[in-house]
Every structure is written in C-alpha cells, then in structure tokens.
Amino acid sequence: NEGEVQEGLPDWTEEDKEHLSQELSDVLLYLVCLSEKCRIDLPAAVLKKIALNADKYARAKVWGSNKKYSE
C-alpha cells in the first residue's frame, strides 16, 4: 500500500538504510535531550502511552463486527 513501509525495506539499498539509521538516531537523540530539558521521564511516558493505546485500539472492541475501534 502507498505510504506504508515494507518490513526490512527490501527495495532499499544498504546505503539508503544506513542513511535512515543515522536520521532515526538523530531524532531519538534530540527527543531524549528534549525530554531531559523538559524534565519528562521518557521511558515512563512511553509505557503509559502504550497502555493507553492498548485500551484505545483494543481489537476485542471491534473483533467480528464492522465497527471502528472508536464506536
């Protein structure tokens, strides 16, 4: 599907994958620095968000029906 990334990036060159790796590392480092500056416990915030998403997007809410997760 358009806009989706295939697992393992099979159509990408190793050079492109390395470039993406460097860019993602930059983003992560910036995020860690920002969270420290804002005094946000990033690991705790991530765990909290995972729990919220698990509840919000629970498959059991819509399994076997044509409803969206939010209905």
mmCIF file of C-alpha atoms in Angstrom, residues 23-35:
data_model
loop_
_atom_site.group_PDB
_atom_site.id
_atom_site.type_symbol
_atom_site.label_atom_id
_atom_site.label_comp_id
_atom_site.label_asym_id
_atom_site.label_seq_id
_atom_site.Cartn_x
_atom_site.Cartn_y
_atom_site.Cartn_z
ATOM 1 C CA GLU A 23 18.491 10.082 10.650
ATOM 2 C CA LEU A 24 16.455 7.997 13.105
ATOM 3 C CA SER A 25 19.353 8.135 15.561
ATOM 4 C CA ASP A 26 19.398 11.930 15.284
ATOM 5 C CA VAL A 27 15.672 12.088 16.004
ATOM 6 C CA LEU A 28 15.999 9.788 19.016
ATOM 7 C CA LEU A 29 18.914 11.752 20.463
ATOM 8 C CA TYR A 30 17.011 15.018 20.021
ATOM 9 C CA LEU A 31 13.937 13.517 21.681
ATOM 10 C CA VAL A 32 15.954 12.264 24.664
ATOM 11 C CA CYS A 33 17.614 15.675 25.091
ATOM 12 C CA LEU A 34 14.259 17.447 24.820
ATOM 13 C CA SER A 35 12.628 15.149 27.366
#
